[in-house]
mmCIF file of N, CA and C in Angstrom:
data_model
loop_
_atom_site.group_PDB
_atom_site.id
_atom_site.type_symbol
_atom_site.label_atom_id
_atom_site.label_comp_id
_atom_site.label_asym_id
_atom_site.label_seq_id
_atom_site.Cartn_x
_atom_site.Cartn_y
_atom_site.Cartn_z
ATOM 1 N N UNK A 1 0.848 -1.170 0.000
ATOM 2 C CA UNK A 1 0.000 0.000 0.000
ATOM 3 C C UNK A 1 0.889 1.227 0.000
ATOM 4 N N UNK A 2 0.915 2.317 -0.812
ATOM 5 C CA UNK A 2 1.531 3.623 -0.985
ATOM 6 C C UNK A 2 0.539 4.463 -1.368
ATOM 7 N N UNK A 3 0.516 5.511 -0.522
ATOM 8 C CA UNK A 3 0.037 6.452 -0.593
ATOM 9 C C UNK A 3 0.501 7.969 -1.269
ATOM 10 N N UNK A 4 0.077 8.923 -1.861
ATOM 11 C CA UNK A 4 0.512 9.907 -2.474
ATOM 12 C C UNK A 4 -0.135 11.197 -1.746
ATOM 13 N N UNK A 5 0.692 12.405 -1.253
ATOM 14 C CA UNK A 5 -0.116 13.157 -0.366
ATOM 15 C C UNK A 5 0.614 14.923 -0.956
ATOM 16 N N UNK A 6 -0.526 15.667 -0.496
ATOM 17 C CA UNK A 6 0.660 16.453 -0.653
ATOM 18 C C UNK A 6 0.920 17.453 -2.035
ATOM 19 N N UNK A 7 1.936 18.036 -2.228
ATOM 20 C CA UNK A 7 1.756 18.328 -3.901
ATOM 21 C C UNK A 7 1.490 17.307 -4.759
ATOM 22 N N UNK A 8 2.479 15.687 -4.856
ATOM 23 C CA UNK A 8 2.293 14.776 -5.426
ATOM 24 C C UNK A 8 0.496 14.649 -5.851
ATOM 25 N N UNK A 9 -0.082 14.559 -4.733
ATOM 26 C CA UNK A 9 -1.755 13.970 -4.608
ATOM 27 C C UNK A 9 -2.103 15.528 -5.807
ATOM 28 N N UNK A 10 -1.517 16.631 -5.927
ATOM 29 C CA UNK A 10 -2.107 17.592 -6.855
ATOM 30 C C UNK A 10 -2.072 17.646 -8.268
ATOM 31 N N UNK A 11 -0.503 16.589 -8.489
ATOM 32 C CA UNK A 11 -0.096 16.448 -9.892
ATOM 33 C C UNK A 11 -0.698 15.563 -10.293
ATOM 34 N N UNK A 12 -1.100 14.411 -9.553
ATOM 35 C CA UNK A 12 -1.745 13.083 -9.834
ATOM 36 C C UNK A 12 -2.713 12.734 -9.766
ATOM 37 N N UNK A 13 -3.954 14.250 -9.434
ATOM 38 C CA UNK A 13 -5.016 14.512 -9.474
ATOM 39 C C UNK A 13 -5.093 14.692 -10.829
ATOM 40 N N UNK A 14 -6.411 13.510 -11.321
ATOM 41 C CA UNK A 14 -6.869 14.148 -12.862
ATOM 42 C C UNK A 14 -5.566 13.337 -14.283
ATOM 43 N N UNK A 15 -5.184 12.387 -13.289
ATOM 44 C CA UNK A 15 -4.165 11.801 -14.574
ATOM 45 C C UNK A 15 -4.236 10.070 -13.976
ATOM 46 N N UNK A 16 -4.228 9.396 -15.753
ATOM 47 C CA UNK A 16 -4.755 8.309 -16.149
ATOM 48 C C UNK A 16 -4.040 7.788 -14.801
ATOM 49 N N UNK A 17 -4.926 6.987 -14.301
ATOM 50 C CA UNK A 17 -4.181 5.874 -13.678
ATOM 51 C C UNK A 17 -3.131 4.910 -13.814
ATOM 52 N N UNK A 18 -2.711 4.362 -15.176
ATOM 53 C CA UNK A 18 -1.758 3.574 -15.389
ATOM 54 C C UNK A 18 -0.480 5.310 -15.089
ATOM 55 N N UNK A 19 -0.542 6.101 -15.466
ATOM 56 C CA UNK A 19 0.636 7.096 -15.203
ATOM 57 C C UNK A 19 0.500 7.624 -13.974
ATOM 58 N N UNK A 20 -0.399 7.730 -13.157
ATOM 59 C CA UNK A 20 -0.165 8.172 -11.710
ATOM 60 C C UNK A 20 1.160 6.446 -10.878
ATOM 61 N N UNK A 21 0.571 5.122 -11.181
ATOM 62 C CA UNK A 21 1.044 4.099 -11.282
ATOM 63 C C UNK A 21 2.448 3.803 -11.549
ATOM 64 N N UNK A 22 2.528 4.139 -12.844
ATOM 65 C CA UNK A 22 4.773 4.480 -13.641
ATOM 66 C C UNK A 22 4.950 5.621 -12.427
ATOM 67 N N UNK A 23 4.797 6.373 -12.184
ATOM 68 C CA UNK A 23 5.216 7.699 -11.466
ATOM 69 C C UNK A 23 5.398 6.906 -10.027
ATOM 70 N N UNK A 24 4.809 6.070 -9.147
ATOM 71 C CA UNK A 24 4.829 5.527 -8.067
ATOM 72 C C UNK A 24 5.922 5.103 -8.294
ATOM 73 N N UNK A 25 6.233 3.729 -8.784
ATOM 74 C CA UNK A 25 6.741 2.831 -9.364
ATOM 75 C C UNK A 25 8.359 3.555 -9.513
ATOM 76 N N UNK A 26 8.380 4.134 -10.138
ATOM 77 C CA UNK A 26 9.751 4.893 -10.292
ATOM 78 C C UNK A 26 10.394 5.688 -9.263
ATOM 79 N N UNK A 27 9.271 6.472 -8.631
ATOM 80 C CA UNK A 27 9.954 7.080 -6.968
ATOM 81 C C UNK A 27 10.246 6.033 -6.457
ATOM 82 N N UNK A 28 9.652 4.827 -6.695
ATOM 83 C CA UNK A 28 10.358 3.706 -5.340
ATOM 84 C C UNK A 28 11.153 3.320 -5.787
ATOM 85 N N UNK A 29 11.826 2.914 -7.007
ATOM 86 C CA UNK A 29 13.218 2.864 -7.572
ATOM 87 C C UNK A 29 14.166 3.833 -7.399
ATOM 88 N N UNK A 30 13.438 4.853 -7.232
ATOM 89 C CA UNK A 30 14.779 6.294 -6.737
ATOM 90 C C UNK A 30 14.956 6.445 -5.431
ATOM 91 N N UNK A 31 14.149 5.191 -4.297
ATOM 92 C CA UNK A 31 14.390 5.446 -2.899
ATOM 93 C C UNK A 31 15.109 4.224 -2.927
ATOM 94 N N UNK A 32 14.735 2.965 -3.656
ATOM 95 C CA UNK A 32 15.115 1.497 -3.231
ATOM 96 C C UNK A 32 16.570 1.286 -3.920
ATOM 97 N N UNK A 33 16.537 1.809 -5.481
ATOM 98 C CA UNK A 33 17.313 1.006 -6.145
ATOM 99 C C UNK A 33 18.725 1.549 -6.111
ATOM 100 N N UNK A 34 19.586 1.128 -6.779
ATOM 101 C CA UNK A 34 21.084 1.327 -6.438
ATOM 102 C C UNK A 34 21.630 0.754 -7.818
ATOM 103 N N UNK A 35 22.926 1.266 -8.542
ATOM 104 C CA UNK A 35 23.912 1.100 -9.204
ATOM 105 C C UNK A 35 22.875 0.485 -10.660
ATOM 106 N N UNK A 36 22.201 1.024 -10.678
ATOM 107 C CA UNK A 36 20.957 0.967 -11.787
ATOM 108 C C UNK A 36 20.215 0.280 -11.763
ATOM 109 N N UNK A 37 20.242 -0.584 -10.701
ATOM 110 C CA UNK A 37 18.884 -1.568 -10.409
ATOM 111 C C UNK A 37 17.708 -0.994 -10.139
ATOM 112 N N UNK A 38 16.786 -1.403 -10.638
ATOM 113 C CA UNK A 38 15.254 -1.344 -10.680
ATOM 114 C C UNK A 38 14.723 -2.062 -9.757
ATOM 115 N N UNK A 39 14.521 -1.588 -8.408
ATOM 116 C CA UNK A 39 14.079 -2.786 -7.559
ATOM 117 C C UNK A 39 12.483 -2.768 -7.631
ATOM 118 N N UNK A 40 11.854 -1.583 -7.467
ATOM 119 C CA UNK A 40 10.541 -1.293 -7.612
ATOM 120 C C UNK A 40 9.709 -2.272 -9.219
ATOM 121 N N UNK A 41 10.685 -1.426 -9.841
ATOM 122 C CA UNK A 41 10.072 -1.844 -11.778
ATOM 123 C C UNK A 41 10.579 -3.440 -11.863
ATOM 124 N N UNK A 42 11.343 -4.295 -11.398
ATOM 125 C CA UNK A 42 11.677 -4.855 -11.622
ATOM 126 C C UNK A 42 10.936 -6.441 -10.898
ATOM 127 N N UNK A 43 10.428 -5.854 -10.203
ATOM 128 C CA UNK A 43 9.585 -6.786 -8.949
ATOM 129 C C UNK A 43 7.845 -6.178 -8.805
ATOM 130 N N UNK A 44 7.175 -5.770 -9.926
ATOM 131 C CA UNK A 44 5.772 -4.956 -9.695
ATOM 132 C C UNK A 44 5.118 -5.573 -10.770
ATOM 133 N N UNK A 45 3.996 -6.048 -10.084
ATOM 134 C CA UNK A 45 3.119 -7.004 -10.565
ATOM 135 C C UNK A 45 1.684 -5.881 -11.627
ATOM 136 N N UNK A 46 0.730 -5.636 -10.500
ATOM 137 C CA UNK A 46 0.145 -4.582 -10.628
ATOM 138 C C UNK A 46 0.021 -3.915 -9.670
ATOM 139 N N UNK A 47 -1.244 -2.746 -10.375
ATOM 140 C CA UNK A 47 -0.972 -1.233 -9.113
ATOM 141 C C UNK A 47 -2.696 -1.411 -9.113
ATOM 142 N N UNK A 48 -3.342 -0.430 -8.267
ATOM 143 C CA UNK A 48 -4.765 -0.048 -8.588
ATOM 144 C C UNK A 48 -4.540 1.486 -7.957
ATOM 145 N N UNK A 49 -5.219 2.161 -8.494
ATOM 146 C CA UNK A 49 -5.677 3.686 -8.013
ATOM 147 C C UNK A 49 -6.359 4.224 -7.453
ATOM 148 N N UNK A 50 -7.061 4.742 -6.030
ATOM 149 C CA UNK A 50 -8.101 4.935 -5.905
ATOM 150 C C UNK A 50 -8.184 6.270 -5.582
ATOM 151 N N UNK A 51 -9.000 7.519 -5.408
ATOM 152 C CA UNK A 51 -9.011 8.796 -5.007
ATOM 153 C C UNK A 51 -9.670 8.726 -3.836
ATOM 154 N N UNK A 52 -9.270 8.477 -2.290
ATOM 155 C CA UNK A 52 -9.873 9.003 -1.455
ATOM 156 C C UNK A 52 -10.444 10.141 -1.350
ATOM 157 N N UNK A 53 -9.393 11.207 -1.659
ATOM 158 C CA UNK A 53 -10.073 12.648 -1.811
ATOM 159 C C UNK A 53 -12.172 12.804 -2.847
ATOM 160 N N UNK A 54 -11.788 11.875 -3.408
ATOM 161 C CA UNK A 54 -12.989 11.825 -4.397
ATOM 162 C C UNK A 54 -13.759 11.045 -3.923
ATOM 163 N N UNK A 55 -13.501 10.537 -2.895
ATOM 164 C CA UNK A 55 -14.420 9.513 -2.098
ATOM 165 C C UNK A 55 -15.602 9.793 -1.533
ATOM 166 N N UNK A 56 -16.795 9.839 -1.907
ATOM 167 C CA UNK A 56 -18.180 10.472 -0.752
ATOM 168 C C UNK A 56 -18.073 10.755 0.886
ATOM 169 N N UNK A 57 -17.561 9.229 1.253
ATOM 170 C CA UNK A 57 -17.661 9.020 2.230
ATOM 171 C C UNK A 57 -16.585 9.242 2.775
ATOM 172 N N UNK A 58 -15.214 9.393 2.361
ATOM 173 C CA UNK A 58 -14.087 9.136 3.552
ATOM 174 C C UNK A 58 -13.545 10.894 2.847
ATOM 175 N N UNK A 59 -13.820 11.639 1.707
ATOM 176 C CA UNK A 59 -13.282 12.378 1.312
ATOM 177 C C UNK A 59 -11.742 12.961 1.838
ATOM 178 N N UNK A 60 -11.016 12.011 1.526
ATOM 179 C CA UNK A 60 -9.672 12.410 1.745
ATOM 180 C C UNK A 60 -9.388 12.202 3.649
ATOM 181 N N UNK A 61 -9.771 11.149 4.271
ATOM 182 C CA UNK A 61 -9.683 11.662 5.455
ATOM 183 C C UNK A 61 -9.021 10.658 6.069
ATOM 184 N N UNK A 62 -7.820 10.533 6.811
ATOM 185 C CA UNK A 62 -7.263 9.407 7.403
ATOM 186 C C UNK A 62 -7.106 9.948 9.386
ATOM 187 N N UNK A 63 -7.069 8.640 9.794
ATOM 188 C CA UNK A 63 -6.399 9.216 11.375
ATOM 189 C C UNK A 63 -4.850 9.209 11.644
ATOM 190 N N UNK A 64 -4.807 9.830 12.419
ATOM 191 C CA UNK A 64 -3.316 10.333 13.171
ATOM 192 C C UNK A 64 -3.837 10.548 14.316
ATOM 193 N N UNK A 65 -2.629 9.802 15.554
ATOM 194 C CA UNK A 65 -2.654 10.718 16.864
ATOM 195 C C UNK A 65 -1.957 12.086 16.941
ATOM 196 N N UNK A 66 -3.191 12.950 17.534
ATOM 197 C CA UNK A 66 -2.322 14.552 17.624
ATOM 198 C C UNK A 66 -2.014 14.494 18.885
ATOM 199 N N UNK A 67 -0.944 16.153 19.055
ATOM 200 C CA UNK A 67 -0.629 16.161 20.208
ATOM 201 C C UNK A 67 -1.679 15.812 21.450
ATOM 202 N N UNK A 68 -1.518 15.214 22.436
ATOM 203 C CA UNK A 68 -2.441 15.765 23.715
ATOM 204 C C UNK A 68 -3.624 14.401 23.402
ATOM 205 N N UNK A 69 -3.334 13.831 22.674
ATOM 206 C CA UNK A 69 -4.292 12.643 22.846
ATOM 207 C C UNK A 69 -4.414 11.053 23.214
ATOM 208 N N UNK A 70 -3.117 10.933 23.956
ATOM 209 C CA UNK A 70 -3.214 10.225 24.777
ATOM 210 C C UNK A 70 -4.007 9.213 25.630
ATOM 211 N N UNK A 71 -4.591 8.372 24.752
ATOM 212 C CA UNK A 71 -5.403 7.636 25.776
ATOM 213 C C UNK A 71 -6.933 7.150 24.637
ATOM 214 N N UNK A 72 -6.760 8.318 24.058
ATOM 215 C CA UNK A 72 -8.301 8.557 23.169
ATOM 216 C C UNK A 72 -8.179 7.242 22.360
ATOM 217 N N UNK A 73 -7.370 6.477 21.745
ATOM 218 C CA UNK A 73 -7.436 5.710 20.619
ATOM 219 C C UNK A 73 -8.138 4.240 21.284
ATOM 220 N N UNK A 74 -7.060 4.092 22.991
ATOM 221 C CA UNK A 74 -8.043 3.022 23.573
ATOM 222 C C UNK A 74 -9.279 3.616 24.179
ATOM 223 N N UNK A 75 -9.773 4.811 24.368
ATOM 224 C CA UNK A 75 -11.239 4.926 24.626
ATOM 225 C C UNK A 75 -12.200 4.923 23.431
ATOM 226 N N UNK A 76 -11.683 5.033 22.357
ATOM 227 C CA UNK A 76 -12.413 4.577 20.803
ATOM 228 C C UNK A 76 -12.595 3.099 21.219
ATOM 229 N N UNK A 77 -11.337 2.508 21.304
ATOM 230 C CA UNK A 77 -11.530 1.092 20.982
ATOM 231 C C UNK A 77 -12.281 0.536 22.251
ATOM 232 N N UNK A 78 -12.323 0.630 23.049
ATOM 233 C CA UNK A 78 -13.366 -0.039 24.010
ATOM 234 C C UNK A 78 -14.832 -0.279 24.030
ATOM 235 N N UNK A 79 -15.266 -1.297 23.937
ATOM 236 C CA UNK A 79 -16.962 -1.546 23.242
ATOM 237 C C UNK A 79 -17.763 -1.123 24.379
ATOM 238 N N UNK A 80 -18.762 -0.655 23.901
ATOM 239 C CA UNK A 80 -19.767 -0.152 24.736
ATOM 240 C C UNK A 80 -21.098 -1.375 25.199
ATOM 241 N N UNK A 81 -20.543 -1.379 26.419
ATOM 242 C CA UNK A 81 -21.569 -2.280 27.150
ATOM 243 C C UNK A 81 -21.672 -3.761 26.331
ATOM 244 N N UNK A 82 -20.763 -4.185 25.911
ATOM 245 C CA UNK A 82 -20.330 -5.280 25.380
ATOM 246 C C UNK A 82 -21.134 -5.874 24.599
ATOM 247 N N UNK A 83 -22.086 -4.112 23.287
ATOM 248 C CA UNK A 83 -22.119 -4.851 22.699
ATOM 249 C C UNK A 83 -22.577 -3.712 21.273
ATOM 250 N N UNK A 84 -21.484 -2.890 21.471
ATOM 251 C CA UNK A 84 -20.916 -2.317 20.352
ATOM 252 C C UNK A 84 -19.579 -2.246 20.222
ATOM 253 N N UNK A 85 -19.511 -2.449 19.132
ATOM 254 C CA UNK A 85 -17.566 -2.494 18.905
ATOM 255 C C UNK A 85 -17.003 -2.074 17.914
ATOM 256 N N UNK A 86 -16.136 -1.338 18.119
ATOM 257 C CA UNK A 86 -15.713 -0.535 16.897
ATOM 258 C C UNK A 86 -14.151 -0.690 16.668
ATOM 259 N N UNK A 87 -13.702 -0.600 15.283
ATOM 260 C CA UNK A 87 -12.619 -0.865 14.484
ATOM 261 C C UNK A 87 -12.853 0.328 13.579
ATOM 262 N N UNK A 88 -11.319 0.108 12.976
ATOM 263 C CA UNK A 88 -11.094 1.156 11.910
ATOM 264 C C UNK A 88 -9.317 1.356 12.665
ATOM 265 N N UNK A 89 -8.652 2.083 11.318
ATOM 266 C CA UNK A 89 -8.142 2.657 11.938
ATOM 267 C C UNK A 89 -7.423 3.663 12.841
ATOM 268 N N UNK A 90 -8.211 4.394 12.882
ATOM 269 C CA UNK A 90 -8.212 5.266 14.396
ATOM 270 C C UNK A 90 -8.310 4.517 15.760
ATOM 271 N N UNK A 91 -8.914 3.379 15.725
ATOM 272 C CA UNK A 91 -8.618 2.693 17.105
ATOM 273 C C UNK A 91 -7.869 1.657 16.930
ATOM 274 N N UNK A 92 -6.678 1.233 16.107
ATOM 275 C CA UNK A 92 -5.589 0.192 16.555
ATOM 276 C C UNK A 92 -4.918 0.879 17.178
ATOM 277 N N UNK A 93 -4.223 0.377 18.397
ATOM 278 C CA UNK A 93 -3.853 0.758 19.277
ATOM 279 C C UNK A 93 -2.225 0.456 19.000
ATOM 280 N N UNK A 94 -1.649 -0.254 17.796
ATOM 281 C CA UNK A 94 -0.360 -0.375 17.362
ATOM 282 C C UNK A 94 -0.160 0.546 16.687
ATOM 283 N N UNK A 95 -0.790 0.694 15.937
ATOM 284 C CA UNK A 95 -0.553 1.546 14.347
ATOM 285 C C UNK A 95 -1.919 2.310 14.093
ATOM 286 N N UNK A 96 -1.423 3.121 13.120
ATOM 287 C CA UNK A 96 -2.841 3.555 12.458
ATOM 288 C C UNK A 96 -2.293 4.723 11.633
ATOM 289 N N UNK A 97 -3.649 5.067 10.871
ATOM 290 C CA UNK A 97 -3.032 5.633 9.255
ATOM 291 C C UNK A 97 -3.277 5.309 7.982
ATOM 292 N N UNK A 98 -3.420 3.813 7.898
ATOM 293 C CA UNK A 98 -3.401 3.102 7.045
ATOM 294 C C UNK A 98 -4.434 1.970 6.941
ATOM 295 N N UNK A 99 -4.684 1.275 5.744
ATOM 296 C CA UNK A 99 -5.664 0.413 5.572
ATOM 297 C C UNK A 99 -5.224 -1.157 6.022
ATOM 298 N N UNK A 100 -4.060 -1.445 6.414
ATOM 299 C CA UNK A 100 -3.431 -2.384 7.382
ATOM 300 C C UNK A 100 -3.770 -2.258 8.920
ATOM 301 N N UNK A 101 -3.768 -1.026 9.525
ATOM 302 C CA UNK A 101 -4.871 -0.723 10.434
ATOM 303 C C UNK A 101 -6.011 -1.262 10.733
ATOM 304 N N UNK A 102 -6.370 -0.759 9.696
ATOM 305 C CA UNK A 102 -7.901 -0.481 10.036
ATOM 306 C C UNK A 102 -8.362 -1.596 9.765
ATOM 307 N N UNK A 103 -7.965 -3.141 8.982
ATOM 308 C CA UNK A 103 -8.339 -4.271 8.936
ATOM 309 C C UNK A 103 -8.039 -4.933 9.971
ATOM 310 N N UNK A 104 -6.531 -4.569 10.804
ATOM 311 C CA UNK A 104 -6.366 -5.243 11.838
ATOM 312 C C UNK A 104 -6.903 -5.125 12.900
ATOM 313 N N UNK A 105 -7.942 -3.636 13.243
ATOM 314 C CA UNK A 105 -8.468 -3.664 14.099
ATOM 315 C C UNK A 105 -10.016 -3.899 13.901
ATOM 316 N N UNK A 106 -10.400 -4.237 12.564
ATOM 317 C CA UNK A 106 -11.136 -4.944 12.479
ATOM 318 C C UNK A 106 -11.377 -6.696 13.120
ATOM 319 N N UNK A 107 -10.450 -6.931 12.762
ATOM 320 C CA UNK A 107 -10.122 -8.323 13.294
ATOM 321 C C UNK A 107 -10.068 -8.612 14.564
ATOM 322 N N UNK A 108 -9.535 -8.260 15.376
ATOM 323 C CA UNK A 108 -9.457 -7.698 16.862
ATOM 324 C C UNK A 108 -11.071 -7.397 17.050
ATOM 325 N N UNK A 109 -11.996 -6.518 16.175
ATOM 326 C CA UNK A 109 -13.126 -5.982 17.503
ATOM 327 C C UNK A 109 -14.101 -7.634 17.018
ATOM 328 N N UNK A 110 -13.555 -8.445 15.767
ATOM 329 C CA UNK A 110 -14.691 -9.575 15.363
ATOM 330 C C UNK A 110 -14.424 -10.695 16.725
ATOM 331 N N UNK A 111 -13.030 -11.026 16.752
ATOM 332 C CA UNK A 111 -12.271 -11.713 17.942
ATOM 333 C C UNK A 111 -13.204 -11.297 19.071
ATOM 334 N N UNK A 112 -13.361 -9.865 19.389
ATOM 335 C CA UNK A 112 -14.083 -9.497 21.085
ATOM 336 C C UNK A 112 -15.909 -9.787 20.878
ATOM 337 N N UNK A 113 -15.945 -9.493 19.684
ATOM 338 C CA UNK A 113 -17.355 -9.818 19.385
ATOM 339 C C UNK A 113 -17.834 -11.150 19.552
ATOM 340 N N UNK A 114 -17.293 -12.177 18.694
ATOM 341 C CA UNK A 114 -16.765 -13.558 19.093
ATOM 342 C C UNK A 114 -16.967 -14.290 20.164
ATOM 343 N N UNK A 115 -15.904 -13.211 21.045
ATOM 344 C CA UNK A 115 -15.549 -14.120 22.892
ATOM 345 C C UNK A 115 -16.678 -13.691 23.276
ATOM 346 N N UNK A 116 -17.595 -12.417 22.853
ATOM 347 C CA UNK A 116 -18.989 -12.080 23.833
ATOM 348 C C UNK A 116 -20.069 -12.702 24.320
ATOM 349 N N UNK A 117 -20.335 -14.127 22.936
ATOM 350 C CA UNK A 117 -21.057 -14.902 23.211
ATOM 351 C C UNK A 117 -20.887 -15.973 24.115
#
């Protein structure tokens, strides 16, 4: 999963997907590769594209802990009266940010859902 943010997300707004895709693909060869190796191009199967920003529902919106919040991510994640439960990622309590997150704490609230019965 790679994400594009930023000016990048402005240039790559509004352009074909297979070229937002080469453009990925090649920055990670200019971070990975060495003495002309292609580690990115050389090992890339396929890509897919999606526009969060263009998204109805999530319109461009991910979590981060900010300063001073301390504590909030396990008071998200704690189910209410054992028997609402919530995931995503704003409440993994390892990580978060990302759609590796937010499945893993999916998994985790099915697990507590699970043990409830």
């Amino acid at each position: 999963t790679g994400y594009i943010t930023g000016p990048g997300l402005a240039l790559a707004e509004g352009q074909l997907r297979a070229t937002v895709i080469r453009w990925f693909v090649e920055y990670l060869d200019l971070i990975f590769g060495w003495n002309g190796v292609q580690v990115a191009s050389d090992s890339f199967h396929r890509g897919m594209v999606h526009s969060w920003a263009m998204h109805p529902g999530a319109r461009g919106c991910y979590a981060y802990p900010g300063v001073g919040t301390t504590g909030c991510r396990e008071a998200l994640a704690r189910p209410v009266a054992d028997r609402v439960f919530f995931a995503g990622e704003a409440v993994n309590l390892k990580s978060c940010g990302n759609v590796s997150s937010a499945l893993e704490s999916g998994h985790h609230a099915a697990e507590a859902i699970a043990a409830s019965f």
